[in-house]
Coordinates of C-alpha atoms in Angstrom, one line a residue:
Chain A
M70 CA 18.1 -87.2 134.3
V71 CA 16.8 -88.6 131.0
H72 CA 19.0 -89.1 128.0
L73 CA 17.8 -87.2 124.9
K74 CA 16.6 -89.1 121.9
T75 CA 18.5 -88.5 118.7
K76 CA 17.0 -87.2 115.5
E77 CA 17.1 -90.7 114.0
E78 CA 15.7 -92.4 117.1
C79 CA 12.8 -90.0 117.0
R80 CA 12.2 -90.5 113.4
L81 CA 12.7 -94.2 113.3
G82 CA 12.5 -95.6 116.8
N83 CA 8.8 -96.0 116.8
E84 CA 8.3 -97.2 113.3
T85 CA 6.6 -100.5 112.8
I86 CA 6.1 -103.0 110.0
R87 CA 3.4 -105.6 109.2
V88 CA 4.6 -109.2 109.1
Y89 CA 2.9 -112.6 108.6
T90 CA 3.0 -115.2 111.3
V91 CA 1.9 -118.8 111.4
E92 CA 1.5 -121.5 114.0
L93 CA 3.1 -124.8 113.1
P94 CA 4.2 -128.0 114.9
S95 CA 7.8 -127.7 116.2
K96 CA 9.1 -130.6 114.2
H97 CA 8.2 -128.9 110.9
A98 CA 9.7 -125.5 111.9
E99 CA 13.0 -125.8 110.1
G100 CA 11.4 -127.3 107.0
I101 CA 9.0 -124.5 106.6
L102 CA 11.6 -121.8 107.3
K103 CA 13.7 -123.3 104.5
V104 CA 10.7 -123.1 102.2
I105 CA 10.2 -119.5 103.1
K106 CA 13.8 -118.5 102.7
E107 CA 14.0 -120.2 99.3
N108 CA 10.7 -118.9 97.9
I109 CA 10.2 -115.4 99.2
E110 CA 12.5 -112.8 97.7
G111 CA 13.7 -109.6 99.3
Q112 CA 14.0 -110.8 102.9
D113 CA 17.5 -109.5 103.3
V114 CA 16.5 -105.9 102.5
I115 CA 14.8 -105.4 105.9
D116 CA 16.8 -106.3 109.0
L117 CA 14.6 -107.9 111.6
Q118 CA 17.4 -109.5 113.6
H119 CA 15.9 -108.0 116.7
L120 CA 12.8 -110.2 116.5
R121 CA 12.6 -113.9 117.3
R122 CA 12.1 -115.9 114.2
F123 CA 10.3 -118.6 116.2
A124 CA 8.3 -117.9 119.4
K125 CA 6.8 -120.3 121.8
P126 CA 3.1 -119.6 122.4
K127 CA 3.8 -118.7 126.0
Y128 CA 6.1 -115.9 125.1
L129 CA 3.6 -114.2 122.8
P130 CA 2.0 -110.9 123.9
P131 CA -0.8 -111.5 126.5
H132 CA -3.3 -109.6 124.3
W133 CA -3.1 -112.3 121.7
S134 CA -5.2 -114.3 124.2
L135 CA -4.1 -117.7 122.9
P136 CA -6.3 -120.5 124.0
V137 CA -4.6 -122.7 126.6
R138 CA -4.2 -126.0 125.0
K139 CA -3.2 -129.1 126.8
R140 CA -0.8 -131.7 125.6
T141 CA -3.2 -134.4 126.6
E142 CA -5.4 -133.5 123.7
G143 CA -2.8 -135.2 121.6
R144 CA -1.7 -132.0 119.9
P145 CA 2.0 -131.8 119.2
P146 CA 3.9 -128.8 120.7
T147 CA 3.8 -125.8 118.4
L148 CA 5.8 -122.7 117.6
Y149 CA 4.8 -119.4 116.0
L150 CA 7.0 -118.5 113.0
L151 CA 7.6 -114.9 111.8
V152 CA 7.2 -115.6 108.1
C153 CA 8.2 -112.4 106.4
P154 CA 7.3 -108.7 106.0
A155 CA 3.8 -108.5 104.6
N156 CA 4.9 -106.1 101.8
L157 CA 7.0 -108.8 100.2
I158 CA 4.3 -111.1 99.2
S159 CA 0.5 -111.2 99.2
L160 CA -1.4 -113.1 101.8
K161 CA -2.9 -115.3 99.1
D162 CA 0.5 -116.2 97.6
V163 CA 2.1 -117.0 101.0
H164 CA -1.0 -119.1 101.8
D165 CA -0.7 -121.0 98.5
L166 CA 3.1 -121.5 99.0
L167 CA 2.7 -123.0 102.5
L168 CA -0.1 -125.2 101.4
Q169 CA 2.3 -127.0 99.1
H170 CA 4.5 -128.1 101.9
P171 CA 4.1 -130.3 105.0
P172 CA 2.5 -130.1 107.5
F173 CA 0.0 -127.9 105.6
C174 CA -0.3 -129.9 102.3
S175 CA -3.2 -132.3 102.1
S176 CA -1.1 -135.4 102.0
A177 CA 0.4 -134.6 105.4
D178 CA -1.4 -136.2 108.3
S179 CA 0.6 -134.9 111.2
W180 CA -1.3 -131.6 111.4
A181 CA -5.0 -131.6 111.9
Y182 CA -5.5 -127.9 112.0
P183 CA -6.2 -125.5 109.1
L184 CA -3.4 -123.2 107.9
E185 CA -4.0 -119.8 109.6
I186 CA -1.7 -117.0 108.6
K187 CA -2.0 -113.9 110.9
E188 CA -0.8 -110.5 109.9
I189 CA 0.6 -108.5 112.9
T190 CA 2.5 -105.3 113.6
V191 CA 6.1 -105.5 114.9
P192 CA 8.8 -102.8 115.6
M193 CA 10.8 -102.3 112.5
L194 CA 14.1 -101.3 114.2
A195 CA 16.2 -102.7 117.0
P196 CA 15.3 -101.6 120.5
T197 CA 17.9 -99.3 122.2
S198 CA 17.5 -100.6 125.8
P199 CA 16.6 -103.8 127.6
E200 CA 13.5 -102.0 128.9
Q201 CA 12.4 -101.2 125.4
A202 CA 12.9 -104.8 124.3
A203 CA 10.8 -106.0 127.2
E204 CA 8.1 -103.5 126.5
W205 CA 8.0 -104.4 122.8
S206 CA 8.0 -108.1 123.6
E207 CA 4.8 -107.6 125.6
L208 CA 3.2 -105.3 123.0
Y209 CA 4.2 -106.8 119.7
W210 CA 6.4 -109.9 119.4
P211 CA 9.4 -111.3 121.4
T212 CA 12.1 -108.8 120.8
F213 CA 15.9 -109.0 121.5
Y214 CA 18.1 -106.2 122.8
R215 CA 21.5 -106.7 121.3
K216 CA 23.3 -103.9 123.2
T217 CA 23.7 -101.7 120.2
N218 CA 22.2 -98.4 119.1
P219 CA 22.7 -97.5 115.5
F220 CA 21.0 -94.1 116.0
G221 CA 22.9 -92.7 118.9
A222 CA 25.5 -93.2 121.6
H223 CA 26.3 -96.8 122.5
P224 CA 24.0 -97.9 125.4
S225 CA 27.0 -98.9 127.5
S226 CA 28.7 -95.5 127.0
I227 CA 25.4 -93.9 128.1
S228 CA 25.1 -96.0 131.2
K229 CA 28.8 -95.4 132.1
A230 CA 28.3 -91.7 131.7
E231 CA 25.2 -91.8 133.8
S232 CA 26.8 -93.7 136.6
E233 CA 29.8 -91.3 136.6
L234 CA 27.4 -88.3 136.8
Q235 CA 24.9 -89.6 139.2
E236 CA 27.2 -91.6 141.5
P237 CA 30.2 -89.3 141.7
A238 CA 33.4 -90.7 143.2
T239 CA 34.6 -89.2 146.5
D240 CA 35.6 -85.6 146.2
N241 CA 33.8 -85.1 142.9
I242 CA 31.0 -82.6 142.9
A243 CA 27.5 -84.1 142.7
L244 CA 25.3 -83.4 139.8
P245 CA 22.7 -81.4 141.7
D246 CA 25.5 -79.1 143.0
M247 CA 26.7 -78.6 139.4
M248 CA 23.2 -77.7 138.3
K249 CA 22.9 -75.3 141.2
L250 CA 26.2 -73.7 140.3
A251 CA 25.0 -73.1 136.8
E252 CA 21.9 -71.4 138.2
E253 CA 24.0 -69.3 140.6
A254 CA 26.1 -68.1 137.6
G255 CA 23.0 -67.0 135.8
T256 CA 21.6 -65.3 138.9
A257 CA 24.9 -63.4 139.5
T258 CA 25.0 -61.8 136.0
E259 CA 21.2 -61.1 136.2
K260 CA 21.6 -59.2 139.4
L261 CA 24.1 -56.9 137.8
G262 CA 21.6 -56.3 135.0
Y263 CA 23.9 -58.1 132.5
G264 CA 21.8 -61.1 131.5
I265 CA 18.7 -63.2 131.7
R266 CA 19.5 -65.7 134.4
T267 CA 20.9 -68.5 132.4
G268 CA 24.1 -70.2 133.3
C269 CA 26.8 -72.6 132.2
V270 CA 29.4 -74.7 134.0
I271 CA 32.2 -76.6 132.3
V272 CA 33.9 -79.6 133.9
E273 CA 36.9 -81.6 133.0
R274 CA 37.1 -85.2 134.0
V275 CA 40.6 -86.6 134.2
D276 CA 41.2 -90.1 135.6
D277 CA 37.8 -90.1 137.4
K278 CA 38.5 -86.8 139.0
T279 CA 36.4 -83.8 138.1
E280 CA 37.4 -80.2 138.0
I281 CA 35.2 -77.2 137.4
I282 CA 37.2 -75.2 134.8
A283 CA 34.7 -72.5 133.8
V284 CA 31.6 -70.9 135.1
A285 CA 29.6 -68.2 133.1
G286 CA 26.3 -66.5 133.3
D287 CA 24.4 -64.8 130.4
A288 CA 25.7 -61.3 129.6
R289 CA 23.7 -60.3 126.5
L290 CA 22.3 -57.2 128.2
K291 CA 25.6 -55.8 129.5
P292 CA 25.7 -52.2 128.3
L293 CA 28.0 -51.9 125.3
P294 CA 30.4 -48.9 125.1
S295 CA 28.5 -47.8 122.0
E296 CA 25.0 -48.0 123.5
T297 CA 22.8 -45.0 124.3
R298 CA 19.8 -45.4 126.4
E299 CA 17.3 -45.9 123.6
D300 CA 19.4 -48.7 122.0
A301 CA 19.5 -50.6 125.2
S302 CA 15.9 -51.8 124.5
C303 CA 17.1 -54.2 121.9
T304 CA 15.7 -57.5 123.1
S305 CA 18.2 -60.0 121.8
G306 CA 21.0 -57.8 123.0
N307 CA 24.6 -58.9 122.4
V308 CA 23.8 -62.4 121.0
M309 CA 27.5 -63.5 121.3
S310 CA 27.3 -63.2 125.1
H311 CA 25.0 -66.1 125.8
A312 CA 26.3 -68.2 128.7
V313 CA 27.6 -71.0 126.6
M314 CA 29.5 -68.7 124.3
R315 CA 31.1 -67.0 127.2
A316 CA 32.1 -70.2 129.0
V317 CA 33.6 -71.7 125.8
G318 CA 35.5 -68.5 125.3
M319 CA 36.8 -68.7 128.9
I320 CA 38.2 -72.2 128.2
G321 CA 40.1 -70.9 125.2
R322 CA 41.5 -68.0 127.2
K323 CA 42.5 -70.3 130.0
R324 CA 44.2 -72.7 127.6
L325 CA 46.2 -69.9 126.1
R326 CA 47.2 -68.8 129.6
V327 CA 48.0 -72.3 130.8
A328 CA 49.5 -74.0 127.8
S329 CA 51.4 -71.3 125.9
S330 CA 52.8 -67.9 126.2
T331 CA 50.5 -66.5 123.5
Q332 CA 48.4 -63.6 124.7
A333 CA 44.7 -63.8 123.9
R334 CA 43.7 -61.1 121.4
D335 CA 41.4 -58.8 123.2
A336 CA 38.7 -58.4 120.7
F337 CA 35.4 -57.3 122.1
F338 CA 34.2 -60.6 123.4
L339 CA 32.5 -60.8 126.8
D340 CA 34.4 -64.0 127.7
L341 CA 36.4 -62.6 130.6
P342 CA 34.9 -63.0 134.1
L343 CA 32.2 -60.5 135.0
T344 CA 31.3 -61.7 138.5
P345 CA 33.3 -62.9 141.5
L346 CA 31.9 -66.4 141.0
E347 CA 33.1 -66.5 137.4
Q348 CA 36.5 -65.0 138.5
Q349 CA 36.9 -67.6 141.2
Y350 CA 36.9 -70.5 138.6
F351 CA 38.6 -68.6 135.8
E352 CA 41.7 -67.7 137.8
R353 CA 42.6 -71.3 138.7
D354 CA 45.0 -72.9 136.3
N355 CA 43.2 -76.2 136.7
L356 CA 42.9 -77.7 133.3
K357 CA 45.0 -80.3 131.6
P358 CA 47.7 -78.7 129.5
D359 CA 47.7 -79.3 125.8
G360 CA 44.0 -79.9 125.6
Y361 CA 42.1 -79.2 122.4
L362 CA 39.1 -76.8 122.3
C363 CA 36.5 -78.3 124.7
L364 CA 37.2 -81.9 123.7
K365 CA 35.2 -84.3 125.8
L366 CA 34.4 -81.7 128.5
E367 CA 31.1 -81.9 130.4
I368 CA 28.7 -79.0 130.2
F369 CA 26.0 -78.2 132.8
L370 CA 23.3 -75.7 131.7
T371 CA 20.2 -74.2 133.3
H372 CA 18.5 -74.2 129.9
E373 CA 18.5 -76.0 126.6
P374 CA 20.9 -73.9 124.4
C375 CA 19.8 -72.1 121.3
M376 CA 20.9 -73.1 117.8
M377 CA 24.0 -70.9 117.9
C378 CA 25.1 -72.2 121.3
S379 CA 24.2 -75.8 120.4
M380 CA 26.4 -75.6 117.3
A381 CA 29.1 -73.9 119.3
L382 CA 29.2 -77.0 121.5
V383 CA 29.5 -79.2 118.4
H384 CA 32.3 -77.0 117.1
S385 CA 34.0 -77.3 120.5
R386 CA 33.8 -81.1 120.6
V387 CA 32.2 -81.4 124.0
G388 CA 31.5 -84.8 125.4
R389 CA 28.5 -84.6 127.6
V390 CA 25.7 -82.0 128.1
I391 CA 23.1 -81.8 130.8
F392 CA 20.5 -79.1 130.8
E393 CA 17.6 -78.4 133.1
H394 CA 14.9 -76.6 131.2
R395 CA 13.8 -77.5 127.7
M396 CA 13.3 -74.5 125.4
S397 CA 10.6 -75.6 123.1
R398 CA 10.8 -72.7 120.7
T399 CA 14.5 -71.9 120.5
G400 CA 16.4 -74.9 121.8
G401 CA 18.7 -76.7 119.4
L402 CA 19.4 -80.0 121.2
T403 CA 16.1 -81.9 121.5
A404 CA 15.0 -83.8 118.4
E405 CA 11.4 -84.6 118.9
M406 CA 8.9 -83.1 116.5
V407 CA 5.7 -85.0 117.0
R408 CA 5.7 -86.1 120.6
N409 CA 8.4 -87.0 123.2
D410 CA 9.0 -88.7 126.5
T411 CA 10.5 -85.9 128.5
G412 CA 8.9 -82.6 127.8
P413 CA 7.1 -80.3 125.3
V414 CA 7.8 -80.7 121.6
G415 CA 10.5 -78.4 120.3
L416 CA 12.0 -77.4 117.0
G417 CA 13.4 -80.9 116.4
Y418 CA 17.0 -80.0 115.4
G419 CA 18.6 -82.6 117.7
L420 CA 22.1 -81.1 117.1
C421 CA 23.7 -83.2 119.8
W422 CA 23.6 -86.3 117.6
R423 CA 23.4 -85.6 113.9
K424 CA 25.2 -87.9 111.6
E425 CA 25.6 -85.2 108.9
L426 CA 27.7 -83.1 111.3
N427 CA 31.3 -84.0 112.2
W428 CA 30.8 -84.4 116.0
Q429 CA 28.2 -85.9 118.3
F430 CA 27.8 -85.8 122.0
M431 CA 25.6 -87.3 124.7
C432 CA 22.9 -85.1 126.1
W433 CA 20.5 -85.4 129.1
E434 CA 17.6 -83.5 130.3
Y435 CA 17.9 -83.0 134.1
T436 CA 14.3 -82.7 135.3
A437 CA 12.3 -85.2 133.4
A438 CA 12.2 -88.5 135.0
E439 CA 8.7 -88.3 136.3
Y440 CA 7.4 -87.1 133.0
A441 CA 9.1 -89.9 131.1
L442 CA 7.6 -92.5 133.4
R443 CA 4.1 -91.2 132.8
E444 CA 4.5 -91.0 129.1
K445 CA 5.7 -94.6 129.0
E446 CA 2.5 -95.7 130.7
K447 CA 0.4 -93.8 128.3
E448 CA 2.3 -95.3 125.3
K449 CA 1.6 -98.7 126.6
A450 CA -2.1 -98.1 127.0
R451 CA -2.2 -96.6 123.5
V452 CA -0.6 -99.5 121.8
L453 CA -2.7 -102.0 123.6
N454 CA -5.9 -100.2 122.6
G455 CA -4.7 -99.8 119.1
N456 CA -4.1 -103.6 118.7
D457 CA -7.6 -104.4 120.0
T458 CA -9.3 -102.5 117.2
E459 CA -8.4 -103.6 113.7
G460 CA -8.0 -100.4 111.8
P461 CA -5.8 -98.6 109.2
D462 CA -4.1 -96.7 112.0
E463 CA -2.9 -99.8 113.8
D464 CA 0.6 -99.5 112.2
H465 CA 1.3 -96.2 113.9
P466 CA -0.1 -96.3 117.3
E467 CA 1.6 -93.2 118.4
Q468 CA -0.1 -91.2 115.7
N469 CA -3.5 -91.9 116.9
T470 CA -3.3 -89.4 119.7
T471 CA -2.9 -85.7 119.1
T472 CA -0.2 -83.9 121.0
A473 CA -2.7 -82.0 123.0
T474 CA -2.9 -84.3 126.0
T475 CA 0.9 -84.6 126.0
I476 CA 1.3 -80.9 126.2
C477 CA -1.0 -80.3 129.2
T478 CA 0.9 -82.8 131.3
S479 CA 4.3 -81.4 130.3
N480 CA 3.3 -77.9 131.4
A481 CA 2.4 -79.1 134.8
I482 CA 5.9 -80.6 135.2
T483 CA 8.3 -78.4 133.5
G484 CA 6.8 -75.4 135.2
S485 CA 6.3 -71.8 134.4
H486 CA 8.9 -71.5 131.6
D487 CA 7.1 -73.5 129.1
D488 CA 3.9 -72.2 127.6
V489 CA 3.8 -74.5 124.7
N490 CA 0.4 -73.7 123.6
A491 CA 1.4 -70.2 122.8
N492 CA 2.3 -69.4 119.2
L493 CA 5.8 -68.8 117.9
G494 CA 6.8 -65.2 118.4
M495 CA 4.8 -64.6 121.6
P496 CA 6.8 -62.6 124.0
S497 CA 7.4 -65.2 126.7
F498 CA 10.5 -66.7 128.1
T499 CA 10.3 -69.7 125.7
S500 CA 10.8 -67.5 122.7
I501 CA 14.1 -66.2 124.0
H502 CA 17.3 -67.8 122.7
V503 CA 19.3 -69.1 125.6
Chain E
M244 CA 17.2 -69.9 95.6
V245 CA 20.5 -69.8 97.2
F246 CA 22.4 -69.6 93.9
G247 CA 19.8 -67.5 92.1
P248 CA 20.7 -64.4 90.1
I249 CA 22.0 -61.5 92.2
P250 CA 20.7 -58.1 91.1
N251 CA 23.4 -55.5 90.9
R252 CA 26.0 -58.2 91.0
E253 CA 29.0 -56.0 90.4
Y254 CA 28.2 -53.9 93.4
H255 CA 28.2 -56.9 95.6
E256 CA 31.3 -58.4 94.0
G257 CA 33.1 -55.3 95.2
F258 CA 32.5 -56.2 98.8
M259 CA 33.1 -59.9 98.3
R260 CA 36.5 -59.0 96.9
K261 CA 37.3 -57.4 100.3
A262 CA 36.1 -60.6 102.0
I263 CA 38.3 -62.7 99.8
E264 CA 41.3 -60.4 100.8
M265 CA 40.4 -61.2 104.5
A266 CA 40.4 -64.9 103.7
E267 CA 43.8 -64.6 102.1
L268 CA 45.0 -62.9 105.3
A269 CA 43.7 -65.9 107.3
L270 CA 45.5 -68.4 105.1
S271 CA 48.8 -66.5 105.6
S272 CA 48.3 -66.6 109.4
D273 CA 47.6 -70.3 109.5
E274 CA 43.8 -70.0 110.0
T275 CA 41.1 -71.7 108.0
P276 CA 40.8 -69.2 105.1
V277 CA 37.4 -67.7 105.6
G278 CA 37.0 -63.9 105.6
C279 CA 34.1 -61.5 105.8
V280 CA 33.0 -57.9 105.9
F281 CA 29.8 -56.4 107.2
V282 CA 28.5 -53.5 105.2
H283 CA 26.2 -50.7 106.4
D284 CA 25.1 -47.9 104.0
G285 CA 27.8 -48.9 101.5
E286 CA 30.5 -48.7 104.2
V287 CA 32.4 -51.6 105.8
I288 CA 31.7 -51.5 109.5
G289 CA 33.4 -54.7 110.6
R290 CA 35.8 -57.3 109.1
G291 CA 36.9 -60.6 110.3
I292 CA 39.0 -63.7 109.6
N293 CA 38.7 -67.1 111.2
G294 CA 40.6 -67.1 114.5
T295 CA 40.0 -70.6 115.9
N296 CA 43.6 -71.6 116.0
A297 CA 45.0 -68.5 117.5
S298 CA 42.3 -68.3 120.2
L299 CA 42.1 -72.1 120.9
N300 CA 38.3 -71.4 120.6
G301 CA 36.4 -73.4 118.0
T302 CA 33.6 -70.7 117.9
R303 CA 35.9 -67.9 116.8
H304 CA 34.6 -67.8 113.2
A305 CA 35.2 -64.8 110.9
E306 CA 31.7 -63.6 111.5
F307 CA 32.1 -63.5 115.3
V308 CA 35.4 -61.7 115.1
A309 CA 33.8 -59.0 112.9
L310 CA 30.7 -58.8 115.0
A311 CA 32.8 -58.3 118.1
E312 CA 34.4 -55.3 116.3
I313 CA 31.0 -54.0 115.4
M314 CA 29.7 -54.3 119.0
A315 CA 32.6 -52.2 120.2
K316 CA 31.4 -49.3 118.2
H317 CA 27.7 -49.7 117.3
P318 CA 24.6 -50.9 119.0
P319 CA 23.4 -54.4 118.0
S320 CA 20.4 -52.8 116.2
I321 CA 22.7 -51.5 113.4
L322 CA 22.8 -55.1 112.0
K323 CA 19.1 -54.8 110.9
D324 CA 20.4 -52.5 108.1
T325 CA 23.6 -54.3 107.5
D326 CA 24.6 -57.0 105.0
L327 CA 27.3 -59.7 105.4
Y328 CA 29.7 -60.7 102.7
V329 CA 31.5 -63.9 103.6
T330 CA 33.7 -66.2 101.5
V331 CA 32.1 -69.4 102.8
E332 CA 28.5 -70.0 103.7
P333 CA 27.9 -69.2 107.4
C334 CA 27.9 -72.4 109.6
I335 CA 24.9 -73.4 111.7
M336 CA 26.2 -71.4 114.7
C337 CA 26.8 -68.2 112.7
A338 CA 23.6 -68.6 110.8
S339 CA 21.7 -68.6 114.0
A340 CA 23.7 -65.7 115.5
L341 CA 23.1 -63.6 112.4
R342 CA 19.4 -64.4 112.6
Q343 CA 19.1 -63.4 116.3
F344 CA 21.0 -60.2 115.5
G345 CA 18.5 -59.5 112.7
I346 CA 21.0 -59.3 109.8
R347 CA 19.4 -57.8 106.6
A348 CA 21.0 -60.2 104.0
V349 CA 23.9 -62.6 103.6
Y350 CA 26.1 -62.9 100.5
F351 CA 28.6 -65.8 100.3
G352 CA 31.0 -67.4 98.0
C353 CA 30.8 -71.2 98.3
L354 CA 28.6 -73.6 100.2
N355 CA 29.8 -75.2 103.4
D356 CA 28.8 -78.8 102.9
R357 CA 30.2 -79.9 106.3
F358 CA 28.1 -77.6 108.6
G359 CA 26.6 -74.9 106.5
G360 CA 23.5 -73.2 108.1
C361 CA 22.2 -71.4 105.0
G362 CA 21.5 -74.3 102.7
G363 CA 24.6 -76.4 102.8
V364 CA 23.5 -78.7 105.5
M365 CA 20.7 -77.0 107.3
T366 CA 18.6 -73.9 106.5
V367 CA 18.7 -72.0 109.8
H368 CA 18.3 -68.7 108.0
S369 CA 14.8 -69.6 106.8
D370 CA 13.4 -72.3 109.0
P371 CA 10.3 -71.5 111.1
G372 CA 11.5 -69.7 114.2
V373 CA 10.9 -66.8 116.6
D374 CA 13.2 -64.4 114.6
P375 CA 12.5 -63.1 111.1
P376 CA 14.3 -65.1 108.4
Y377 CA 16.9 -63.4 106.1
P378 CA 17.7 -63.8 102.4
V379 CA 21.0 -65.5 101.3
Y380 CA 22.8 -65.1 98.0
G381 CA 25.5 -67.6 97.2
G382 CA 28.1 -67.9 94.4
L383 CA 30.1 -64.6 94.5
F384 CA 33.7 -65.6 93.6
R385 CA 32.8 -69.2 94.5
E386 CA 35.8 -70.7 92.8
E387 CA 38.3 -68.4 94.6
A388 CA 36.6 -69.2 97.9
I389 CA 37.0 -73.0 97.2
M390 CA 40.6 -72.7 96.1
L391 CA 41.5 -70.9 99.3
L392 CA 40.0 -73.7 101.4
R393 CA 41.8 -76.3 99.3
K394 CA 45.1 -74.6 99.8
F395 CA 44.6 -74.7 103.5
Y396 CA 43.4 -78.3 103.7
V397 CA 46.5 -79.7 102.0
Q398 CA 48.4 -78.4 104.9
E399 CA 48.7 -80.4 108.1
N400 CA 46.9 -79.3 111.3
N401 CA 49.4 -79.7 114.1
K402 CA 46.9 -78.4 116.6
A403 CA 44.6 -81.4 116.1
P404 CA 44.8 -84.1 118.8
D405 CA 45.8 -86.6 116.1
P406 CA 47.3 -84.7 113.1
K407 CA 46.9 -86.5 109.8
P408 CA 49.9 -86.7 107.6
K409 CA 49.0 -85.0 104.3
K410 CA 52.4 -85.1 102.5
N411 CA 50.9 -86.9 99.6
R412 CA 47.9 -84.6 99.1
E413 CA 47.8 -82.6 95.9
L414 CA 46.1 -79.3 95.3
K415 CA 43.3 -80.0 93.0
T416 CA 42.3 -77.1 90.7
E417 CA 39.2 -78.5 89.0
I418 CA 36.0 -76.9 90.4
L419 CA 32.8 -78.9 89.9
P420 CA 29.6 -77.1 89.0
I421 CA 27.2 -76.3 91.8
T422 CA 24.9 -79.1 92.8
T423 CA 21.5 -78.2 93.9
P424 CA 21.7 -77.3 97.5
N425 CA 19.2 -78.3 100.1
V426 CA 16.3 -75.9 100.1
A427 CA 14.8 -76.2 103.5
T428 CA 14.9 -78.1 106.7
P429 CA 11.4 -77.4 107.9
G430 CA 11.3 -77.6 111.7
G431 CA 14.8 -78.8 111.7
G432 CA 14.1 -81.9 109.7
T433 CA 16.8 -83.8 107.9
P434 CA 17.7 -82.3 104.5
S435 CA 16.6 -84.2 101.5
L436 CA 19.9 -85.8 100.8
E437 CA 19.7 -88.0 103.8
L438 CA 16.2 -89.2 103.0
N439 CA 17.4 -91.0 100.0
K440 CA 20.0 -93.0 101.9
P441 CA 19.1 -96.6 102.7
I442 CA 18.7 -96.0 106.4
L443 CA 18.2 -99.6 107.4
E444 CA 21.2 -100.7 105.6
K445 CA 23.2 -98.0 107.3
A446 CA 21.8 -98.9 110.7
A447 CA 22.7 -102.5 110.2
V448 CA 26.3 -101.6 109.3
A449 CA 26.5 -99.3 112.4
A450 CA 25.1 -102.0 114.6
K451 CA 27.6 -104.6 113.3
A452 CA 30.4 -102.2 113.9
Q453 CA 29.3 -101.7 117.5
I454 CA 29.2 -105.4 118.1
T455 CA 32.6 -105.9 116.7
Q456 CA 33.9 -103.1 118.8
M457 CA 32.5 -104.8 121.9
K458 CA 34.2 -108.0 121.2

């Protein structure tokens, strides 16, 4: 189970910036910092609070390969100072500025080494996990994790949700069983010839107790009263009967039944149960009365939902979504457009967490842990290689590689559903809206 | 060109008038005043009003209500030769549904700047995708569509979990001219308006808010 990256995390999370650093004796650290703060303008514009301002040599990335110096050589202890972003001032100007002040000015005698300003690459934005901070500290520069994520759900909310989902309290149904139930719902409607084997389960969590309140399979192919044989070949079928739309509809109907005396208007929506499995969960009056839409409910899906269903989940104010198979050509929840940690690259809408919409929810991909791990290793290797060779691409290590290698691996893991190398419009399962 | 010139405008205004009448019906039944009609060969084959409050279902938009009516009588393929007239730009969900159904064209009144899917926030109707895109024409009776929404939003929503008191709200009648809508969200990218925002500044503010919350 891997939490999806948000649109902003994808766009910004890997951005880097060039900064100047300089080694200096510890006792002059504050003095030089003051000089920098007073003389270099525009430092407030870029927030680099996630980076240590001063770093001891021993905490710098191993690939800096700093010479091991011994105190006995009579050299005072030193620190490395992160001076400022390189785009604020030219190397020559910062050099000239520091030369005017101790310990670098000619009159100072405490510092016997030449002024050496180094330009390095650092992450521009705060890390969103302690692991990321540790990784960046090793790759770039000592980095703090401040337990915040401006680009998505708060890290503590994510870990709370993950522990609730992965370590269910007694009597609560385990995550794998929930995913299996979603699959069974899809299989049930498919067997009747009604749908394409995708399913949705909706769960309400009240005081740590979970209750399955709706189960629905896809029913886009259920023959319509109007349809003649030749029409039935329409591939998208009744778009409104995707599993998510049906399950959300069932919740509405159930609320009407449980919370009020109002009868549901029986317009032609396929949101009444079609299989015994769906009926079994629909007939129980087991949801909290006076609930609102699908506010904070938990959604378990066999597949990443299409744009219509993704936005339906936003409109319904759901709380958590877990899907099994990524739909790289029709899915609306994943945000990656260039490369990603958990599966093939999709359309990049990232509807689960868009600031411009009026609701956001947490979302996980169920079968991706192994893939994520492998990608992380690759990323690490990539950045290390990138830093060894000085080149124009050093700023964007992740752009050095094409997506080709990424895609091959992902196919092996996510299985037969995803033929990412195929073009848009090819008649495979990935081009179906789920 | 979402707000480009519409050929044969009067013909289309005739059907948009019917959509406006549906929206008025929605307002009088305590629903968000959005109305629509689907037109096939010059004939209305489906009509809908927003029904989210009555159905306790946040997806029951006017388009879906009308589509359900159509599905009861016609095969889905009829939509390939059908146009939609709707008072407010279809949302992202409806825009995607319409595209999957293969709608021929969409005519709307005003933009939906909260979750529009045809130019207001995203451009689901024309982004790269597996289904063919469809043309959209906005601006038919735009002022009336906006006024209907304003009349609704000065009311209070007692169904919301935390209804906001709106006693002091006044109905504004001034309608601002159309601002250039977003033209495309290629590959689901963020529309242009967000690109201009100082992202770092925003991020810093959000981070501070989170820290404060934790304390």
